[in-house]
Short mmCIF file of C-alpha atoms and ligand atoms in Angstrom, two decimals:
data_model
loop_
_atom_site.label_atom_id
_atom_site.label_comp_id
_atom_site.label_asym_id
_atom_site.label_seq_id
_atom_site.Cartn_x
_atom_site.Cartn_y
_atom_site.Cartn_z
CA UNK A 862 -48.05 61.09 -1.22
CA UNK A 863 -45.72 59.28 -4.10
CA UNK A 864 -43.87 55.96 -3.90
CA UNK A 865 -42.74 53.00 -7.54
CA UNK A 866 -40.82 50.28 -7.78
CA UNK A 867 -38.67 49.82 -10.50
CA UNK A 868 -38.28 45.91 -11.33
CA UNK A 869 -37.05 44.74 -14.72
CA UNK A 870 -40.25 44.97 -16.81
CA UNK A 871 -42.92 45.51 -14.31
CA UNK A 872 -42.48 49.44 -13.30
CA UNK A 873 -45.06 51.55 -10.90
CA UNK A 874 -45.95 55.12 -9.56
CA UNK A 875 -48.28 56.49 -7.72
CA UNK A 876 -48.65 60.36 -6.50
CA UNK A 877 -51.70 61.61 -5.32
CA UNK A 878 -52.70 59.06 -4.23
CA UNK A 879 -53.08 57.29 -8.45
CA UNK A 880 -51.30 54.45 -8.77
CA UNK A 881 -49.26 53.61 -12.42
CA UNK A 882 -48.30 50.01 -12.96
CA UNK A 883 -47.03 49.70 -16.07
CA UNK A 884 -46.05 45.90 -18.60
CA UNK A 885 -42.37 47.94 -19.60
CA UNK A 886 -40.55 44.70 -21.60
CA UNK A 887 -41.66 46.80 -25.37
CA UNK A 888 -39.28 44.33 -27.32
CA UNK A 889 -41.46 41.90 -26.76
CA UNK A 890 -44.51 44.29 -27.05
CA UNK A 891 -44.96 43.37 -23.47
CA UNK A 892 -46.05 39.45 -23.85
CA UNK A 893 -46.05 38.43 -20.73
CA UNK A 894 -43.79 35.57 -19.39
CA UNK A 895 -43.52 33.66 -15.95
CA UNK A 896 -40.88 36.50 -15.02
CA UNK A 897 -43.59 39.38 -15.80
CA UNK A 898 -46.71 37.43 -14.40
CA UNK A 899 -44.49 37.32 -11.02
CA UNK A 900 -43.34 41.16 -11.59
CA UNK A 901 -46.72 41.17 -11.06
CA UNK A 902 -48.01 39.79 -8.14
CA UNK A 903 -45.09 41.01 -6.37
CA UNK A 904 -46.35 45.22 -7.34
CA UNK A 905 -50.60 44.01 -7.18
CA UNK A 906 -49.37 42.76 -3.46
CA UNK A 907 -46.68 46.09 -3.35
CA UNK A 908 -50.47 48.51 -4.46
CA UNK A 909 -53.04 46.80 -2.17
CA UNK A 910 -50.50 47.45 1.13
CA UNK A 911 -49.48 51.97 -0.47
CA UNK A 912 -51.82 54.82 -0.59
CA UNK A 913 -53.05 54.49 -3.80
CA UNK A 914 -57.10 55.29 -3.94
CA UNK A 915 -56.77 54.14 -7.96
CA UNK A 916 -55.12 52.36 -10.38
CA UNK A 917 -54.48 52.54 -14.09
CA UNK A 918 -52.92 49.67 -15.91
CA UNK A 919 -50.80 50.37 -18.41
CA UNK A 920 -48.65 48.85 -21.40
CA UNK A 921 -44.46 50.45 -22.53
CA UNK A 922 -43.54 51.79 -25.41
CA UNK A 923 -45.33 52.66 -28.35
CA UNK A 924 -46.73 49.41 -30.09
CA UNK A 925 -48.39 47.96 -27.38
CA UNK A 926 -50.61 47.64 -24.10
CA UNK A 927 -49.79 43.75 -23.99
CA UNK A 928 -49.81 40.70 -27.47
CA UNK A 929 -50.35 38.25 -24.57
CA UNK A 930 -48.83 35.50 -23.43
CA UNK A 931 -45.35 34.50 -24.40
CA UNK A 932 -45.25 31.73 -27.34
CA UNK A 933 -41.65 31.24 -27.07
CA UNK A 934 -42.07 30.38 -22.92
CA UNK A 935 -45.47 28.20 -23.91
CA UNK A 936 -44.13 26.27 -26.91
CA UNK A 937 -41.93 24.28 -24.71
CA UNK A 938 -44.17 23.71 -21.88
CA UNK A 939 -45.47 20.66 -20.69
CA UNK A 940 -49.21 20.20 -20.12
CA UNK A 941 -48.58 20.93 -16.02
CA UNK A 942 -46.13 22.96 -16.39
CA UNK A 943 -48.55 25.10 -18.54
CA UNK A 944 -51.66 23.94 -15.88
CA UNK A 945 -48.86 26.05 -13.59
CA UNK A 946 -48.57 29.12 -16.14
CA UNK A 947 -52.32 29.13 -16.36
CA UNK A 948 -52.70 29.29 -13.09
CA UNK A 949 -50.28 32.38 -12.59
CA UNK A 950 -51.95 34.54 -15.14
CA UNK A 951 -55.50 33.75 -12.69
CA UNK A 952 -53.91 34.97 -9.72
CA UNK A 953 -51.98 37.85 -11.49
CA UNK A 954 -55.90 38.56 -12.70
CA UNK A 955 -57.99 38.29 -9.68
CA UNK A 956 -54.64 40.01 -8.00
CA UNK A 957 -55.69 43.11 -9.83
CA UNK A 958 -59.96 42.67 -9.63
CA UNK A 959 -59.58 42.00 -6.35
CA UNK A 960 -57.42 45.57 -5.20
CA UNK A 961 -59.89 47.87 -2.84
CA UNK A 962 -59.54 50.78 -5.48
CA UNK A 963 -60.69 51.32 -8.56
CA UNK A 964 -58.03 49.84 -11.31
CA UNK A 965 -58.67 51.62 -14.88
CA UNK A 966 -56.96 50.38 -18.14
CA UNK A 967 -55.62 52.26 -20.39
CA UNK A 968 -55.81 49.93 -24.50
CA UNK A 969 -52.31 52.01 -25.90
CA UNK A 970 -51.79 49.49 -28.77
CA UNK A 971 -52.55 45.78 -28.98
CA UNK A 972 -54.57 43.93 -26.18
CA UNK A 973 -54.26 40.68 -27.67
CA UNK A 974 -54.60 37.25 -25.17
CA UNK A 975 -53.77 37.25 -22.54
CA UNK A 976 -53.43 41.30 -22.96
CA UNK A 977 -56.83 41.61 -22.94
CA UNK A 978 -57.11 38.90 -20.41
CA UNK A 979 -55.27 41.59 -18.50
CA UNK A 980 -57.73 44.63 -19.66
CA UNK A 981 -60.74 42.82 -19.45
CA UNK A 982 -60.12 42.62 -14.93
CA UNK A 983 -60.29 45.75 -14.83
CA UNK A 984 -63.35 48.26 -13.78
CA UNK A 985 -63.10 49.78 -16.70
CA UNK A 986 -61.60 50.04 -19.96
CA UNK A 987 -59.79 52.84 -21.96
CA UNK A 988 -58.01 52.71 -26.10
CA UNK A 989 -55.93 54.49 -28.37
CA UNK A 990 -57.34 54.20 -31.91
CA UNK A 991 -54.83 52.56 -32.60
CA UNK A 992 -55.39 49.25 -30.38
CA UNK A 993 -56.22 45.87 -31.97
CA UNK A 994 -58.56 44.21 -29.34
CA UNK A 995 -58.62 40.45 -30.40
CA UNK A 996 -58.31 36.62 -28.47
CA UNK A 997 -55.98 34.83 -31.50
CA UNK A 998 -55.08 31.70 -28.79
CA UNK A 999 -56.87 29.56 -30.72
CA UNK A 1000 -55.22 30.28 -33.63
CA UNK A 1001 -51.75 28.54 -31.83
CA UNK A 1002 -53.61 25.67 -30.69
CA UNK A 1003 -54.87 26.85 -27.28
CA UNK A 1004 -57.32 28.63 -25.93
CA UNK A 1005 -58.15 31.54 -23.21
CA UNK A 1006 -56.46 30.65 -19.37
CA UNK A 1007 -56.14 33.90 -17.26
CA UNK A 1008 -60.07 34.21 -16.70
CA UNK A 1009 -60.43 35.63 -20.41
CA UNK A 1010 -63.43 33.74 -21.77
CA UNK A 1011 -65.28 34.39 -18.52
CA UNK A 1012 -64.73 37.91 -18.21
CA UNK A 1013 -65.24 38.44 -21.74
CA UNK A 1014 -68.97 37.09 -21.67
CA UNK A 1015 -70.07 39.13 -18.69
CA UNK A 1016 -68.74 42.70 -20.71
CA UNK A 1017 -70.43 41.03 -24.08
CA UNK A 1018 -72.22 37.92 -23.63
CA UNK A 1019 -72.24 34.60 -24.42
CA UNK A 1020 -72.44 35.06 -28.54
CA UNK A 1021 -70.38 37.32 -28.94
CA UNK A 1022 -67.92 36.34 -26.82
CA UNK A 1023 -67.97 33.29 -28.96
CA UNK A 1024 -67.42 34.55 -31.66
CA UNK A 1025 -64.67 36.61 -30.74
CA UNK A 1026 -63.22 33.34 -29.23
CA UNK A 1027 -64.15 30.76 -31.62
CA UNK A 1028 -62.65 33.04 -34.79
CA UNK A 1029 -59.34 33.98 -32.95
CA UNK A 1030 -59.99 36.90 -35.11
CA UNK A 1031 -58.49 40.92 -34.71
CA UNK A 1032 -60.45 43.57 -34.56
CA UNK A 1033 -59.88 47.52 -33.29
CA UNK A 1034 -60.54 50.45 -31.29
CA UNK A 1035 -63.96 51.17 -33.04
CA UNK A 1036 -65.47 48.36 -32.74
CA UNK A 1037 -64.66 47.19 -28.89
CA UNK A 1038 -66.76 50.69 -28.06
CA UNK A 1039 -69.53 49.13 -29.78
CA UNK A 1040 -69.30 45.95 -28.43
CA UNK A 1041 -69.25 47.69 -25.03
CA UNK A 1042 -65.85 45.44 -24.57
CA UNK A 1043 -64.35 49.77 -24.00
CA UNK A 1044 -66.20 52.31 -21.99
CA UNK A 1045 -64.36 55.35 -24.09
CA UNK A 1046 -62.12 55.82 -27.93
CA UNK A 1047 -59.13 58.90 -27.43
CA UNK A 1048 -57.26 60.02 -29.70
CA UNK A 1049 -54.47 58.25 -29.93
CA UNK A 1050 -51.88 60.23 -27.64
CA UNK A 1051 -54.44 61.88 -25.66
CA UNK A 1052 -54.84 57.73 -23.61
CA UNK A 1053 -52.88 58.77 -20.38
CA UNK A 1054 -53.85 62.54 -20.00
CA UNK A 1055 -57.53 61.17 -20.41
CA UNK A 1056 -56.57 57.92 -18.03
CA UNK A 1057 -54.91 60.56 -15.51
CA UNK A 1058 -58.16 63.19 -15.49
CA UNK A 1059 -60.52 59.55 -14.68
CA UNK A 1060 -58.36 58.69 -11.94
CA UNK A 1061 -58.30 62.30 -10.84
CA UNK A 1062 -61.94 62.42 -10.87
CA UNK A 1063 -62.06 59.05 -8.54
CA UNK A 1064 -59.18 59.67 -6.84
CA UNK A 1065 -60.93 63.01 -5.42
CA UNK A 1066 -63.81 61.26 -3.70
CA UNK A 1067 -64.45 59.33 -0.58
CA UNK A 1068 -61.81 56.70 -0.90
CA UNK A 1069 -63.78 54.22 1.87
CA UNK A 1070 -66.93 54.98 -0.01
CA UNK A 1071 -65.85 54.89 -3.82
CA UNK A 1072 -64.36 50.88 -2.46
CA UNK A 1073 -67.17 50.30 -1.21
CA UNK A 1074 -68.69 51.09 -4.89
CA UNK A 1075 -66.10 48.63 -6.35
CA UNK A 1076 -67.10 45.72 -3.87
CA UNK A 1077 -71.05 46.37 -4.54
CA UNK A 1078 -70.45 46.38 -7.95
CA UNK A 1079 -68.33 42.59 -8.24
CA UNK A 1080 -70.46 41.77 -5.54
CA UNK A 1081 -73.07 42.32 -7.90
CA UNK A 1082 -72.10 39.52 -9.89
CA UNK A 1083 -73.14 35.95 -8.10
CA UNK A 1084 -75.81 37.44 -5.59
CA UNK A 1085 -79.17 36.86 -6.02
CA UNK A 1086 -80.00 40.13 -5.28
CA UNK A 1087 -81.39 40.58 -1.88
CA UNK A 1088 -77.99 38.85 -1.03
CA UNK A 1089 -76.22 42.43 -3.27
CA UNK A 1090 -79.23 44.34 -0.73
CA UNK A 1091 -77.47 42.55 2.15
CA UNK A 1092 -73.14 44.18 0.70
CA UNK A 1093 -74.85 46.63 -0.33
CA UNK A 1094 -76.15 48.10 3.11
CA UNK A 1095 -73.11 46.78 4.71
CA UNK A 1096 -70.66 49.25 2.98
CA UNK A 1097 -72.99 51.53 2.84
CA UNK A 1098 -73.16 51.41 6.53
CA UNK A 1099 -69.57 51.29 7.02
CA UNK A 1100 -69.00 54.88 4.83
CA UNK A 1101 -70.87 55.86 8.53
CA UNK A 1102 -69.43 58.31 11.46
CA UNK A 1103 -65.73 58.04 9.24
CA UNK A 1104 -64.19 61.19 9.01
CA UNK A 1105 -64.87 62.27 5.72
CA UNK A 1106 -68.91 61.04 6.21
CA UNK A 1107 -68.87 63.59 9.24
CA UNK A 1108 -67.00 66.14 7.02
CA UNK A 1109 -68.46 66.20 3.86
CA UNK A 1110 -72.15 66.04 5.13
CA UNK A 1111 -71.43 68.49 7.74
CA UNK A 1112 -69.60 71.63 5.51
CA UNK A 1113 -73.05 70.92 2.69
CA UNK A 1114 -75.22 71.69 5.86
CA UNK A 1115 -72.77 74.58 6.81
CA UNK A 1116 -71.46 73.28 10.10
CA UNK A 1117 -67.73 73.65 8.91
CA UNK A 1118 -65.88 73.91 5.73
CA UNK A 1119 -65.41 71.11 3.35
CA UNK A 1120 -62.68 69.78 3.29
CA UNK A 1121 -60.21 66.93 1.51
CA UNK A 1122 -61.42 63.48 1.30
CA UNK A 1123 -57.79 61.20 4.11
CA UNK A 1124 -59.85 57.48 3.91
CA UNK A 1125 -60.28 57.98 7.88
N1 COA B 1342 -44.83 36.20 -27.35
C1 COA B 1342 -43.82 36.42 -27.62
N2 COA B 1342 -42.82 37.24 -27.59
C2 COA B 1342 -44.54 38.20 -28.76
C3 COA B 1342 -45.49 37.92 -28.42
C4 COA B 1342 -45.54 37.29 -27.89
N3 COA B 1342 -46.69 37.41 -27.08
N4 COA B 1342 -46.11 38.99 -29.37
C5 COA B 1342 -44.83 39.71 -29.73
N5 COA B 1342 -43.60 39.02 -29.79
C6 COA B 1342 -41.87 39.27 -29.98
C7 COA B 1342 -41.93 39.18 -31.22
O1 COA B 1342 -41.91 37.74 -31.84
C8 COA B 1342 -40.12 40.02 -31.41
O2 COA B 1342 -39.98 40.13 -30.94
P1 COA B 1342 -38.53 40.14 -32.09
O3 COA B 1342 -38.39 41.32 -32.46
O4 COA B 1342 -37.76 39.66 -31.35
O5 COA B 1342 -38.54 39.06 -33.52
C9 COA B 1342 -41.10 41.20 -31.47
O6 COA B 1342 -42.48 41.23 -29.85
C10 COA B 1342 -42.21 42.17 -32.06
O7 COA B 1342 -42.79 41.70 -32.50
P2 COA B 1342 -43.90 42.04 -33.94
O8 COA B 1342 -44.51 40.25 -34.80
O9 COA B 1342 -42.18 41.77 -34.90
O10 COA B 1342 -44.61 42.66 -34.02
P3 COA B 1342 -45.49 43.38 -35.44
O11 COA B 1342 -45.51 45.01 -35.07
O12 COA B 1342 -45.39 42.64 -36.04
O13 COA B 1342 -46.57 42.25 -34.95
C11 COA B 1342 -48.87 41.33 -34.08
C12 COA B 1342 -47.93 42.87 -33.71
C13 COA B 1342 -49.00 42.16 -31.85
C14 COA B 1342 -49.25 41.32 -34.75
C15 COA B 1342 -47.84 39.47 -33.56
O14 COA B 1342 -46.89 40.47 -32.22
C16 COA B 1342 -48.01 39.25 -32.69
O15 COA B 1342 -48.69 38.61 -33.34
N6 COA B 1342 -47.79 38.92 -31.92
C17 COA B 1342 -48.24 37.64 -30.79
C18 COA B 1342 -49.82 37.66 -30.46
C19 COA B 1342 -50.58 36.13 -29.78
O16 COA B 1342 -51.01 35.74 -30.37
N7 COA B 1342 -51.28 36.73 -28.80
C20 COA B 1342 -52.07 35.32 -27.88
C21 COA B 1342 -50.99 35.11 -27.73
S1 COA B 1342 -51.57 33.39 -26.41
#
């Protein structure tokens, strides 16, 4: 199964149920301007309607994942234009975060400002050794506007999030790993292979169960434990009676041959 979408700054490929979304504006280090955000929104809609069971998000070119929101475009914005730009970025981040399938950020270089925010809205973050992270907004007279502060605080704790956002300091992949901002640092050149390997492991599992896991994990933030238990019971129950559950358990019990998961 395959699919593809090619816009000026955003590319999407889908093969064997693995989607790969690339912010592809390397001349500006993949900076997010309004057009990139609009193209991402379009891609997110397509991905949600497509056959991907897992998504990889990365940056085009050799240097950057995403070097932030577009400073040239932001420089002249009025406050109301800035608010609309912020809302559009929020919609992109929420759109990625709320995709039913797991999303892996393959951080292949600079992930600054909006780039860090983009990585943070993914479920899993892998980084190459060359990745550089940071929230430099404060050095430009603004603050993160795409939900990055909230997600950063959840990922690394309030105090550390404060240090990073108040100082705007940049840091490398090893420090991002140490603070739990990324899950794995990969050798230069091996990042995409490792991202695809991980995506492949996820894609071969039962899609309804994988989506249930994502939902339960996401729901675990903001719900009480008993509310989260209810959400989990609902997701667990939703797997039963499906073709995949009956076949997989039947195969374990030697009632039928093992079959690839279908998502039904
Ligand atoms: N917005 C708009 N353009 C950007 C950009 C951004 N966030 N980040 C990089 N670019 C552009 C540069 O203006 C340059 O364009 P040009 O070739 O037309 O002059 C091009 O990308 C290459 O960047 P350059 O600065 O020459 O590369 P570098 O290797 O010397 O430095 C960075 C790389 C990432 C350190 C540097 O580009 C940078 O600090 N970018 C801004 C990061 C930032 O503050 N992001 C948060 C925004 S809120």
